[in-house]
Amino acid sequence: MTVVDTDRIDMADISDELTLDEMFEWLEPTPEGFKVEIVEGTVHMSPQRDTHWEIIRRIVRALEDRFGMDVRALSDVRMDFGEGNGFAPDVMKLSDKAAKNSHGRWLPEHVEFVAEVISKGTAAADYGPKKAAYAAAGVPVFLIVDPYVGRCLLHSEPKDGDYHKKLVVDFGLDVDLTGTSMDLVLKTDAFPRD
């Protein structure tokens, strides 16, 4: 069963008996211009938008400015965050010591930073299950960028499956990450809004 929406295509929950690899294989090929993720066993297909990409590009550029062109900054690359969670974060920064596992995938314990740019159809997953999965995996810094309300939410200090520090920053103001492992200031004044 497939439900079509202008912002996303959600598919019915897929059997718990399938592994993430089997689920992703079953979904191939992904239509061009769409991002596929599995959140708590549910498949989400989201079309990429200009606003979404513009914010991602600015975040990646900030990482390159701070850490150099060889920074391990990835976008829309699959990473598994626990059972039933095959995410493709909008932006993630890996540690310098990061290496792929025997299946050719990066490991969550090497993620230093994740940024998710909200889409209407996937907002609930970004604010809820994905945030919980990132905290449980110990991702030190998780940034939610919401172009619909013009606001960033910075989550840090993961412990016991939750983030214990939260900072809300409106677009136009700087997101100060100097007190985190990222040690940079992210400018949001040019972030577009939807």
Coordinates of C-alpha atoms in Angstrom, one line a residue:
M1 CA 0.0 0.0 0.0
T2 CA 1.4 3.4 -0.9
V3 CA 0.1 6.8 0.1
V4 CA 1.2 9.8 -2.1
D5 CA 1.6 13.2 -0.6
T6 CA 3.2 16.3 -2.1
D7 CA 6.0 16.2 0.5
R8 CA 6.5 12.5 1.0
I9 CA 5.7 9.0 0.1
D10 CA 5.1 6.8 3.1
M11 CA 4.9 3.1 2.7
A12 CA 3.1 0.8 5.1
D13 CA 5.2 -0.8 7.8
I14 CA 7.4 -3.5 6.4
S15 CA 7.6 -6.9 8.2
D16 CA 9.9 -6.9 11.2
E17 CA 11.4 -10.1 9.8
L18 CA 13.2 -8.2 7.1
T19 CA 16.7 -6.8 7.9
L20 CA 17.5 -3.2 7.1
D21 CA 19.7 -4.4 4.2
E22 CA 16.8 -6.4 2.8
M23 CA 14.4 -3.5 3.2
F24 CA 16.7 -1.1 1.4
E25 CA 17.4 -3.7 -1.4
W26 CA 13.7 -4.2 -1.8
L27 CA 13.3 -0.4 -2.3
E28 CA 15.9 -0.1 -5.0
P29 CA 16.2 1.7 -7.3
T30 CA 15.2 4.9 -5.5
P31 CA 13.6 7.5 -7.8
E32 CA 16.0 10.3 -8.7
G33 CA 15.5 13.3 -6.4
F34 CA 14.2 11.3 -3.5
K35 CA 15.7 10.4 -0.2
V36 CA 14.8 7.1 1.4
E37 CA 15.1 6.4 5.2
I38 CA 13.7 3.7 7.5
V39 CA 12.6 5.1 10.8
E40 CA 11.4 2.6 13.4
G41 CA 10.7 0.1 10.6
T42 CA 8.6 2.5 8.5
V43 CA 9.9 3.6 5.1
H44 CA 10.0 7.3 4.3
M45 CA 10.6 8.7 0.8
S46 CA 11.0 12.5 0.6
P47 CA 11.6 14.6 -2.4
Q48 CA 14.5 17.0 -2.2
R49 CA 13.7 20.7 -2.2
D50 CA 15.8 23.7 -3.1
T51 CA 15.4 25.2 0.4
H52 CA 16.4 22.0 2.0
W53 CA 19.6 21.6 -0.2
E54 CA 20.6 25.3 0.3
I55 CA 20.7 24.9 4.1
I56 CA 22.5 21.6 3.8
R57 CA 25.1 23.2 1.5
R58 CA 25.7 26.1 3.9
I59 CA 26.2 23.7 6.8
V60 CA 28.7 21.5 4.9
R61 CA 30.5 24.7 3.8
A62 CA 30.8 25.8 7.5
L63 CA 32.3 22.4 8.3
E64 CA 34.7 22.7 5.5
D65 CA 35.7 26.2 6.6
R66 CA 36.3 25.0 10.1
F67 CA 37.9 21.6 9.5
G68 CA 39.3 21.8 6.0
M69 CA 38.2 20.3 2.7
D70 CA 39.2 16.8 3.9
V71 CA 36.6 16.9 6.6
R72 CA 34.5 13.7 6.7
A73 CA 31.2 15.5 6.1
L74 CA 28.5 13.4 4.4
S75 CA 25.0 14.1 3.2
D76 CA 22.2 11.5 2.6
V77 CA 24.6 8.5 3.2
R78 CA 22.9 5.6 5.0
M79 CA 23.9 4.8 8.5
D80 CA 22.1 2.3 10.8
F81 CA 21.1 3.6 14.2
G82 CA 19.8 0.6 16.0
E83 CA 17.2 -1.9 15.0
G84 CA 14.7 -0.7 12.4
N85 CA 16.6 2.6 11.9
G86 CA 18.4 3.1 8.6
F87 CA 18.9 6.9 8.4
A88 CA 20.4 9.1 5.7
P89 CA 21.2 12.3 7.7
D90 CA 21.1 15.5 5.8
V91 CA 24.6 16.3 7.2
M92 CA 26.8 14.3 9.4
K93 CA 30.4 14.8 10.4
L94 CA 32.5 11.7 11.2
S95 CA 35.6 11.6 13.4
D96 CA 39.0 11.5 11.7
K97 CA 39.4 7.9 13.0
A98 CA 36.1 6.7 11.4
A99 CA 36.3 3.5 9.4
K100 CA 33.7 1.4 7.6
N101 CA 32.5 -1.9 9.0
S102 CA 32.7 -5.2 7.1
H103 CA 29.4 -4.3 5.4
G104 CA 30.9 -1.1 4.0
R105 CA 29.0 1.2 6.3
W106 CA 30.1 3.9 8.7
L107 CA 29.5 3.3 12.4
P108 CA 27.4 5.5 14.6
E109 CA 30.0 5.6 17.3
H110 CA 32.2 7.7 14.9
V111 CA 29.6 10.4 14.3
E112 CA 30.4 13.7 15.9
F113 CA 27.6 15.8 14.5
V114 CA 24.3 15.4 12.7
A115 CA 22.1 18.1 11.2
E116 CA 18.6 17.3 10.0
V117 CA 16.7 19.9 7.9
I118 CA 13.0 19.5 8.5
S119 CA 10.6 18.6 5.7
K120 CA 6.9 18.8 6.3
G121 CA 6.4 15.0 5.8
T122 CA 9.3 13.9 8.0
A123 CA 9.3 16.5 10.8
A124 CA 7.7 14.1 13.3
A125 CA 10.5 11.6 12.7
D126 CA 13.3 14.2 13.0
Y127 CA 11.9 15.7 16.2
G128 CA 11.0 12.3 17.8
P129 CA 12.4 8.9 16.9
K130 CA 15.5 10.1 15.0
K131 CA 16.5 12.5 17.9
A132 CA 16.0 9.6 20.3
A133 CA 18.1 7.2 18.2
Y134 CA 20.9 9.8 17.8
A135 CA 21.0 10.4 21.6
A136 CA 21.0 6.6 22.3
A137 CA 23.9 6.2 19.8
G138 CA 25.8 9.0 21.7
V139 CA 26.0 11.5 18.9
P140 CA 27.5 14.4 20.7
V141 CA 25.8 17.2 18.7
F142 CA 22.4 17.0 16.9
L143 CA 21.1 20.1 15.1
I144 CA 17.5 20.4 13.8
V145 CA 17.0 23.1 11.3
D146 CA 13.4 24.1 10.7
P147 CA 12.9 26.4 7.7
Y148 CA 9.1 26.4 8.3
V149 CA 9.4 28.3 11.6
G150 CA 12.9 29.8 10.9
R151 CA 14.5 28.2 13.9
C152 CA 17.4 25.8 14.9
L153 CA 17.3 23.5 17.8
L154 CA 20.7 22.4 19.1
H155 CA 20.8 19.2 21.2
S156 CA 24.0 18.2 23.0
E157 CA 25.2 16.2 26.0
P158 CA 23.6 12.8 25.2
K159 CA 23.2 10.6 28.2
D160 CA 20.9 7.6 29.0
G161 CA 19.2 7.8 25.6
D162 CA 18.3 11.5 25.7
Y163 CA 19.9 14.9 25.2
H164 CA 20.4 16.9 28.3
K165 CA 21.1 20.3 26.8
K166 CA 19.0 22.2 24.3
L167 CA 19.4 25.6 22.7
V168 CA 16.8 27.3 20.5
V169 CA 18.2 29.8 17.9
D170 CA 16.1 31.8 15.5
F171 CA 17.3 32.2 11.9
G172 CA 19.5 35.3 11.6
L173 CA 21.3 34.6 14.8
D174 CA 24.5 32.4 15.2
V175 CA 24.3 28.9 16.5
D176 CA 27.3 28.8 18.9
L177 CA 28.8 25.4 18.9
T178 CA 32.1 26.5 20.6
G179 CA 31.1 24.8 23.8
T180 CA 30.7 21.4 22.0
S181 CA 33.1 19.0 20.2
M182 CA 32.4 21.0 17.0
D183 CA 34.0 24.2 18.3
L184 CA 32.5 26.5 15.6
V185 CA 29.9 29.2 15.1
L186 CA 27.3 28.4 12.5
K187 CA 25.8 31.5 10.8
T188 CA 22.1 31.2 9.9
D189 CA 21.4 34.7 8.5
A190 CA 21.4 33.3 4.9
F191 CA 19.3 30.2 5.7
P192 CA 16.2 30.3 3.4
R193 CA 12.7 29.7 4.8
D194 CA 9.9 27.7 3.4

